[in-house]
Coordinates of C-alpha atoms in Angstrom, one line a residue:
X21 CA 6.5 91.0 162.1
X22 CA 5.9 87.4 163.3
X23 CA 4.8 86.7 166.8
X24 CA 2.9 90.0 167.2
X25 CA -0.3 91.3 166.7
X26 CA -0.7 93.8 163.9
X27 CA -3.3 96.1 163.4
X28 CA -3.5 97.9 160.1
X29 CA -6.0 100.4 160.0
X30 CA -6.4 103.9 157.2
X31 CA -4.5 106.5 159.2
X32 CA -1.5 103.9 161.0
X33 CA -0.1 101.1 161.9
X34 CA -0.7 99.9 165.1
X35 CA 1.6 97.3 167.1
X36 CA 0.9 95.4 170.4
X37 CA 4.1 93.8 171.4
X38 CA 3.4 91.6 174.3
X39 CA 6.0 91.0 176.9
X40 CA 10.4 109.5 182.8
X41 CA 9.3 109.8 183.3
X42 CA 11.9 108.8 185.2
X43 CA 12.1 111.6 188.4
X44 CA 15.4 113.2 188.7
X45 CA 15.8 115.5 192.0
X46 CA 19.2 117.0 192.9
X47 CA 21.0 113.7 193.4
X48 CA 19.3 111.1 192.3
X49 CA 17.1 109.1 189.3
X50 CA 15.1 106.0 189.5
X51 CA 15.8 103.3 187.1
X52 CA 16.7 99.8 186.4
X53 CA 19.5 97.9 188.6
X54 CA 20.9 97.4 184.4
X55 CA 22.5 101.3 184.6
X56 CA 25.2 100.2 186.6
X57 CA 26.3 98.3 183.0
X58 CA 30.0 98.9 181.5
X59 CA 28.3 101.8 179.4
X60 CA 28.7 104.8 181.9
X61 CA 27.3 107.8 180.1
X62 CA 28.6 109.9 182.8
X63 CA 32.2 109.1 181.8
X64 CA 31.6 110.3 178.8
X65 CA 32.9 114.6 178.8
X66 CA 30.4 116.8 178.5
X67 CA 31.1 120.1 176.3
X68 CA 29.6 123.2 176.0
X69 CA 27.7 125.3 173.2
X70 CA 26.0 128.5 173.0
X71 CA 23.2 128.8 171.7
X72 CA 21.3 131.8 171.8
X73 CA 21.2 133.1 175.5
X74 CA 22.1 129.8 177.1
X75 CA 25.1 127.6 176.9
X76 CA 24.0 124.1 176.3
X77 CA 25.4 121.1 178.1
X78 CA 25.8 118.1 175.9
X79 CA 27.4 115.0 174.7
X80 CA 27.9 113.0 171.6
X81 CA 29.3 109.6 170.7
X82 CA 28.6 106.8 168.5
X83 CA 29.0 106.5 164.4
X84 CA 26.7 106.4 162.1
X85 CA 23.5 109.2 161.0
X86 CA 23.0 111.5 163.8
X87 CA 20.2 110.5 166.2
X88 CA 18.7 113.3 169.0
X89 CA 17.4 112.3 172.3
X90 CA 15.5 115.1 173.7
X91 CA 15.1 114.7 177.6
X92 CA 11.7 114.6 180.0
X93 CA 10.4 116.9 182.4
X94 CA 12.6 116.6 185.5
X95 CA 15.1 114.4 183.6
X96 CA 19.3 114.9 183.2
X97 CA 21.2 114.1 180.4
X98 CA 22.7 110.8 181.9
X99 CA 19.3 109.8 182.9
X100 CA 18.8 107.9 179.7
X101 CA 18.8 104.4 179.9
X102 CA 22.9 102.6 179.2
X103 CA 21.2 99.3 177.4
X104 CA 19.4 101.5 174.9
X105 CA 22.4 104.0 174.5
X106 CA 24.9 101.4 173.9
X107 CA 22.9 99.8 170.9
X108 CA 21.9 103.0 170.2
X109 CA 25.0 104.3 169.5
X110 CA 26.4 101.3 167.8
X111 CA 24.9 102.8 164.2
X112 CA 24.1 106.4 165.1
X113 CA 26.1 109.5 166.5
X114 CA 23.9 109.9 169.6
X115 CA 23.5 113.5 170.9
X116 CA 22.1 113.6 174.6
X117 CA 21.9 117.3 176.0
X118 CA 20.4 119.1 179.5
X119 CA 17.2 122.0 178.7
X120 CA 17.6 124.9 179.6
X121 CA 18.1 125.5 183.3
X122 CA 18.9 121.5 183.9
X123 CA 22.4 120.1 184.8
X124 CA 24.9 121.9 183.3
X125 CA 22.7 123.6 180.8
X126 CA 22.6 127.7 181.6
X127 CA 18.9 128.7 182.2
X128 CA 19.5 132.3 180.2
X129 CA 16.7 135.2 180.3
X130 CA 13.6 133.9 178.2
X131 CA 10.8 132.6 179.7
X132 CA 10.5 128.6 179.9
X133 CA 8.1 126.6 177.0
X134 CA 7.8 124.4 175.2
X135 CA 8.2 126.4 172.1
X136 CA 11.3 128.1 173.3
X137 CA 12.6 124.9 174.1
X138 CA 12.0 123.6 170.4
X139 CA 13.8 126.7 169.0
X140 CA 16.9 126.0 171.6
X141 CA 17.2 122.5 170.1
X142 CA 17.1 123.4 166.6
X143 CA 19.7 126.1 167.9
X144 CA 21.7 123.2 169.5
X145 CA 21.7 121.4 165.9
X146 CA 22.6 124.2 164.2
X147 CA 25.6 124.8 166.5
X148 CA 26.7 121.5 166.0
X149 CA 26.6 121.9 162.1
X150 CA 24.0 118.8 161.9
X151 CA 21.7 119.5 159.1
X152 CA 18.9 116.4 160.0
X153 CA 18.2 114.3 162.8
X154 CA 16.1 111.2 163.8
X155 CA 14.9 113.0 167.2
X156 CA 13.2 110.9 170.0
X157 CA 11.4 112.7 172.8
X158 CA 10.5 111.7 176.3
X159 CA 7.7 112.8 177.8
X160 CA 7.3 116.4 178.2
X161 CA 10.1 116.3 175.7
X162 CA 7.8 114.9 173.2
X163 CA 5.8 118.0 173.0
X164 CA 8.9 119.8 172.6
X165 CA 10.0 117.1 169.6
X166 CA 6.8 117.7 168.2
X167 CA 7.1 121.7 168.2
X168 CA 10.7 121.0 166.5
X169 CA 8.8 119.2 163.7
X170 CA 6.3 121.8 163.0
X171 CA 8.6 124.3 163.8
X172 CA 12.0 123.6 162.2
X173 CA 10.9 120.4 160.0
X174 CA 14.0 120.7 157.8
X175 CA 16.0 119.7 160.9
X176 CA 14.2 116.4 161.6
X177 CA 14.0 112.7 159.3
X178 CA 12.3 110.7 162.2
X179 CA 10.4 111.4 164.8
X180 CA 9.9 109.5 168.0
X181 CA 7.1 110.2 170.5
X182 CA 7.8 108.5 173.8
X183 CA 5.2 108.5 176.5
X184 CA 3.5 111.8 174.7
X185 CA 0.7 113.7 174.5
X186 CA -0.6 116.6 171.9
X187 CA -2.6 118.7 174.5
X188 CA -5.8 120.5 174.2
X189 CA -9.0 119.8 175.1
X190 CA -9.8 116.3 173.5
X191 CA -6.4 115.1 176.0
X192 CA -6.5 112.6 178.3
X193 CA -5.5 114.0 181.4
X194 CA -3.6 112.3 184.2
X195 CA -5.7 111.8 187.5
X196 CA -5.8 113.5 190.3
X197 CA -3.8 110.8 192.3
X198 CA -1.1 111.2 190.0
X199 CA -1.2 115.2 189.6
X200 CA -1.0 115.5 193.5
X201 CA 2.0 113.3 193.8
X202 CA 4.1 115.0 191.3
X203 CA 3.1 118.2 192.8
X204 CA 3.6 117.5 196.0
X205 CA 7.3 116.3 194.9
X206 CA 7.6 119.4 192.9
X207 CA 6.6 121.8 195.7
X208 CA 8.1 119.8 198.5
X209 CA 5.3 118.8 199.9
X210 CA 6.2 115.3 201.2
X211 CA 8.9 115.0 203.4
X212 CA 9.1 111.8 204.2
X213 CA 10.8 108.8 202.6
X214 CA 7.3 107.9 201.1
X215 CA 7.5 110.4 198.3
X216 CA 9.9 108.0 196.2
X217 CA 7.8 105.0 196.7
X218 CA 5.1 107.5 195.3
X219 CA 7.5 108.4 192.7
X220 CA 7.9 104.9 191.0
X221 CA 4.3 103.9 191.3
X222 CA 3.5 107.1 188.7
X223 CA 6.7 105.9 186.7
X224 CA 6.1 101.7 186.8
X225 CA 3.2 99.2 187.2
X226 CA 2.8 98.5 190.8
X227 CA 2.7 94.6 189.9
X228 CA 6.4 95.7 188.0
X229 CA 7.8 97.0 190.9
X230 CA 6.5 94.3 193.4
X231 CA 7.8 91.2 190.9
X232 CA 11.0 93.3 189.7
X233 CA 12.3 93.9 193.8
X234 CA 15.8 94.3 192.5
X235 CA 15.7 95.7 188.8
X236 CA 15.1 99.2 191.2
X237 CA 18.2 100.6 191.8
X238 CA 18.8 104.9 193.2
X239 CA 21.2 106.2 191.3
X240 CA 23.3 108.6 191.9
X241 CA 23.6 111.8 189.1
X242 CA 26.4 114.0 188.6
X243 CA 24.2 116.6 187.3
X244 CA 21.1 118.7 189.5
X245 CA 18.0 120.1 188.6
X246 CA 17.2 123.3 190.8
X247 CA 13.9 123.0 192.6
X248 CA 13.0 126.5 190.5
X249 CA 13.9 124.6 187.3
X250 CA 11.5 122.0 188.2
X251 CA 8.3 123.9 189.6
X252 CA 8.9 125.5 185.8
X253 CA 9.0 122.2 184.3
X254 CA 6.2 121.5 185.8
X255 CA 3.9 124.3 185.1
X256 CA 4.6 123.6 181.6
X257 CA 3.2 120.2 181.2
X258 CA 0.5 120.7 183.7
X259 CA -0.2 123.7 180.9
X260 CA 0.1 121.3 178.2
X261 CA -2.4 119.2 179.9
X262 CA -4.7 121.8 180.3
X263 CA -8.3 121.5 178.6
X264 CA -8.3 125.5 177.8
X265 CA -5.1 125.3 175.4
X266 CA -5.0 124.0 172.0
X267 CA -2.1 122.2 171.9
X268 CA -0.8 121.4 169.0
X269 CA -3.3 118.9 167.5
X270 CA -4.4 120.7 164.9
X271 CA -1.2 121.1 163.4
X272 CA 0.3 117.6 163.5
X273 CA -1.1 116.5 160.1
X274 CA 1.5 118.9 158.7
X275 CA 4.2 116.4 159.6
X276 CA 5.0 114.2 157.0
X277 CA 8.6 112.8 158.7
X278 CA 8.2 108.5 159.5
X279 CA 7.1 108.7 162.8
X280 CA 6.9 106.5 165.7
X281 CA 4.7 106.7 168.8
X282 CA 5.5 104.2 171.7
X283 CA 3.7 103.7 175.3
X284 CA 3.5 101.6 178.0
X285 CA 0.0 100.1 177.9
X286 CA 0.2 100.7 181.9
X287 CA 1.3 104.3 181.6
X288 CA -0.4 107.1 184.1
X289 CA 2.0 109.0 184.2
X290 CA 1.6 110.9 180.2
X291 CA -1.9 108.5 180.0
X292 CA -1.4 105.6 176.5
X293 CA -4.6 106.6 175.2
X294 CA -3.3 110.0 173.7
X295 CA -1.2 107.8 171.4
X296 CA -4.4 106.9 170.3
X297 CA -5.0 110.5 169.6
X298 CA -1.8 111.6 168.1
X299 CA -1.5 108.9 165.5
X300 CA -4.7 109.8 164.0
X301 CA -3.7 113.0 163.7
X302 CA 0.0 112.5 162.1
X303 CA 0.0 110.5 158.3
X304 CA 1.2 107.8 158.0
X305 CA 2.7 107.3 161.8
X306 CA 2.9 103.9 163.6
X307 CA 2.0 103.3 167.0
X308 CA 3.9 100.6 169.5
X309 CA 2.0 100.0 172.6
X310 CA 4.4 97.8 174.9
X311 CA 2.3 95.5 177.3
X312 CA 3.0 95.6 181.2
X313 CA 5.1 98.7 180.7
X314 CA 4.7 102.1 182.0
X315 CA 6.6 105.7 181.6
X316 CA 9.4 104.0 182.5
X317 CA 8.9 101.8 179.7
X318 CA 13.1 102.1 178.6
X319 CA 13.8 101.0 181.7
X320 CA 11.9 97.6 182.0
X321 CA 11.7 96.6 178.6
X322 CA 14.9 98.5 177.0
X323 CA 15.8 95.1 174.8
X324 CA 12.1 96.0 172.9
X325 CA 12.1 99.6 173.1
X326 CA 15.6 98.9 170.5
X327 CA 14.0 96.8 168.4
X328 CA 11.5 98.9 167.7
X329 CA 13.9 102.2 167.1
X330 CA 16.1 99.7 165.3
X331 CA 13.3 99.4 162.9
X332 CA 11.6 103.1 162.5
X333 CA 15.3 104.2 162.0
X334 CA 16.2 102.2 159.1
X335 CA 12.8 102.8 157.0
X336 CA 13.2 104.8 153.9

């Protein structure tokens, strides 16, 4: 790949191309100014599935092999970014969905995790007749990506860690700063206007947001997230985080799926050095660090973050 600085060591391939967690509340999402583009995903009808004791919100469109996007903690459907989803959907049949208890999505009678929320996407897959997927997943929702490939690997071809972690005790875990201010979201502990100034600095680069006064847009969301849904949420990746639970480390060698993990180099909010981690711990897997991005990395840089699925979807 000419013009970038490639890395090639026993266990990956390691990429430095130089250059959401993005918060959804009951209204609103923070992204880039480019969302308000001619591709509305919120146009696009949602239908209905059920799938074991929920009924799944969701949405497909596109041609092409079928391609998963598996949404973060605190994250709609129609959160994901229009850029990438238009390009996106130009070769692939996209599926975009709501977890349980988010949106539209029913939050049924079994207790929230990660590993429950594997088993509801495979049951999503299933329900939709769709024998494999490529399957990309956002921040908390790559731990749950990562429990579909150990758990259900027949129903995944590619894998896509965004902004992920494996958990357990050799994790990197986020700092305090940044574990207050999502609680304090979460739990409604800042009332003031402050909170979504607080919000982007754990989702972009502070020196992003000061030189990018206009790619910030709030956006308003069809869809909610109850405040129950997301104190759940977060328990769940403060959990995965935690230095007393295995994760799922030890297990990731058994995935043997092409697989792609991408950061922000500037990323707090899921910390870029447990990409370091995971891709020592998966054959085979590539990493993509993007430089001057953060979590929000789809937002700022979305033209990249297409290359580089462009590419890891069309290896064979």
């Amino acid at each position: 790949m000419k013009g970038h600085n490639i890395t090639i060591s026993t266990f990956s391939i390691i990429l430095i191309i130089t250059g959401s967690f993005g918060i959804m509340t009951n209204s609103f999402a923070y992204g880039q100014a480019s969302q308000t583009s001619s591709f509305d995903v919120q146009n696009i009808p949602a239908k209905n599935i059920r799938v074991g004791d929920i009924d799944i919100a969701y949405k497909v469109f596109g041609k092409g092999d079928p391609f998963l996007l598996i949404s973060g903690s605190g994250l709609v459907m129609d959160a994901w970014d229009p850029t990438m989803l238009t390009n996106l959907s130009s070769n692939h049949t996209v599926i975009i969905f709501d977890n349980r208890g988010v949106g539209n999505t029913t939050a049924g009678d079994k207790p929230f995790s990660i590993v429950q929320f594997a088993n509801d996407t495979a049951g999503l897959l299933n329900a939709l007749k769709i024998q494999k997927a490529a399957v990309l997943g956002f921040s908390m929702a790559s731990f749950i990506a990562q429990e579909l490939a150990l758990l259900h690997p027949e129903k995944v071809n590619r894998l896509v860690l965004y902004g992920a972690s494996r958990g357990g005790k050799d994790n990197i875990p986020q700092s305090p700063e940044v574990v207050k201010i999502l609680s304090d979201f979460v739990n409604g502990n800042d009332s003031s206007h402050q909170d979504s100034e607080k919000l982007l600095s754990v989702q972009f680069p502070l020196s992003w947001i000061k030189s990018h006064p206009n790619d910030i847009s709030l956006l308003q969301s069809k869809e909610i997230i109850s405040p129950d849904t997301l104190k759940k949420q977060f328990n769940i990746v403060e959990n995965w985080f935690s230095t007393n639970w295995s994760g799922v480390c030890g297990q990731l060698s058994k995935i043997s799926v092409p697989t792609l993990v991408i950061t922000g180099t500037e990323d707090i909010a899921v910390p870029a050095a447990n990409s370091l981690i995971i891709i020592q711990k998966i054959p085979g897997s590539w990493l993509v660090q993007i430089q001057g991005a953060g979590h929000g990395l789809m937002y700022q840089y979305p033209d990249k973050l297409i290359k580089v699925l462009e590419t890891v979807l069309t290896i064979t």
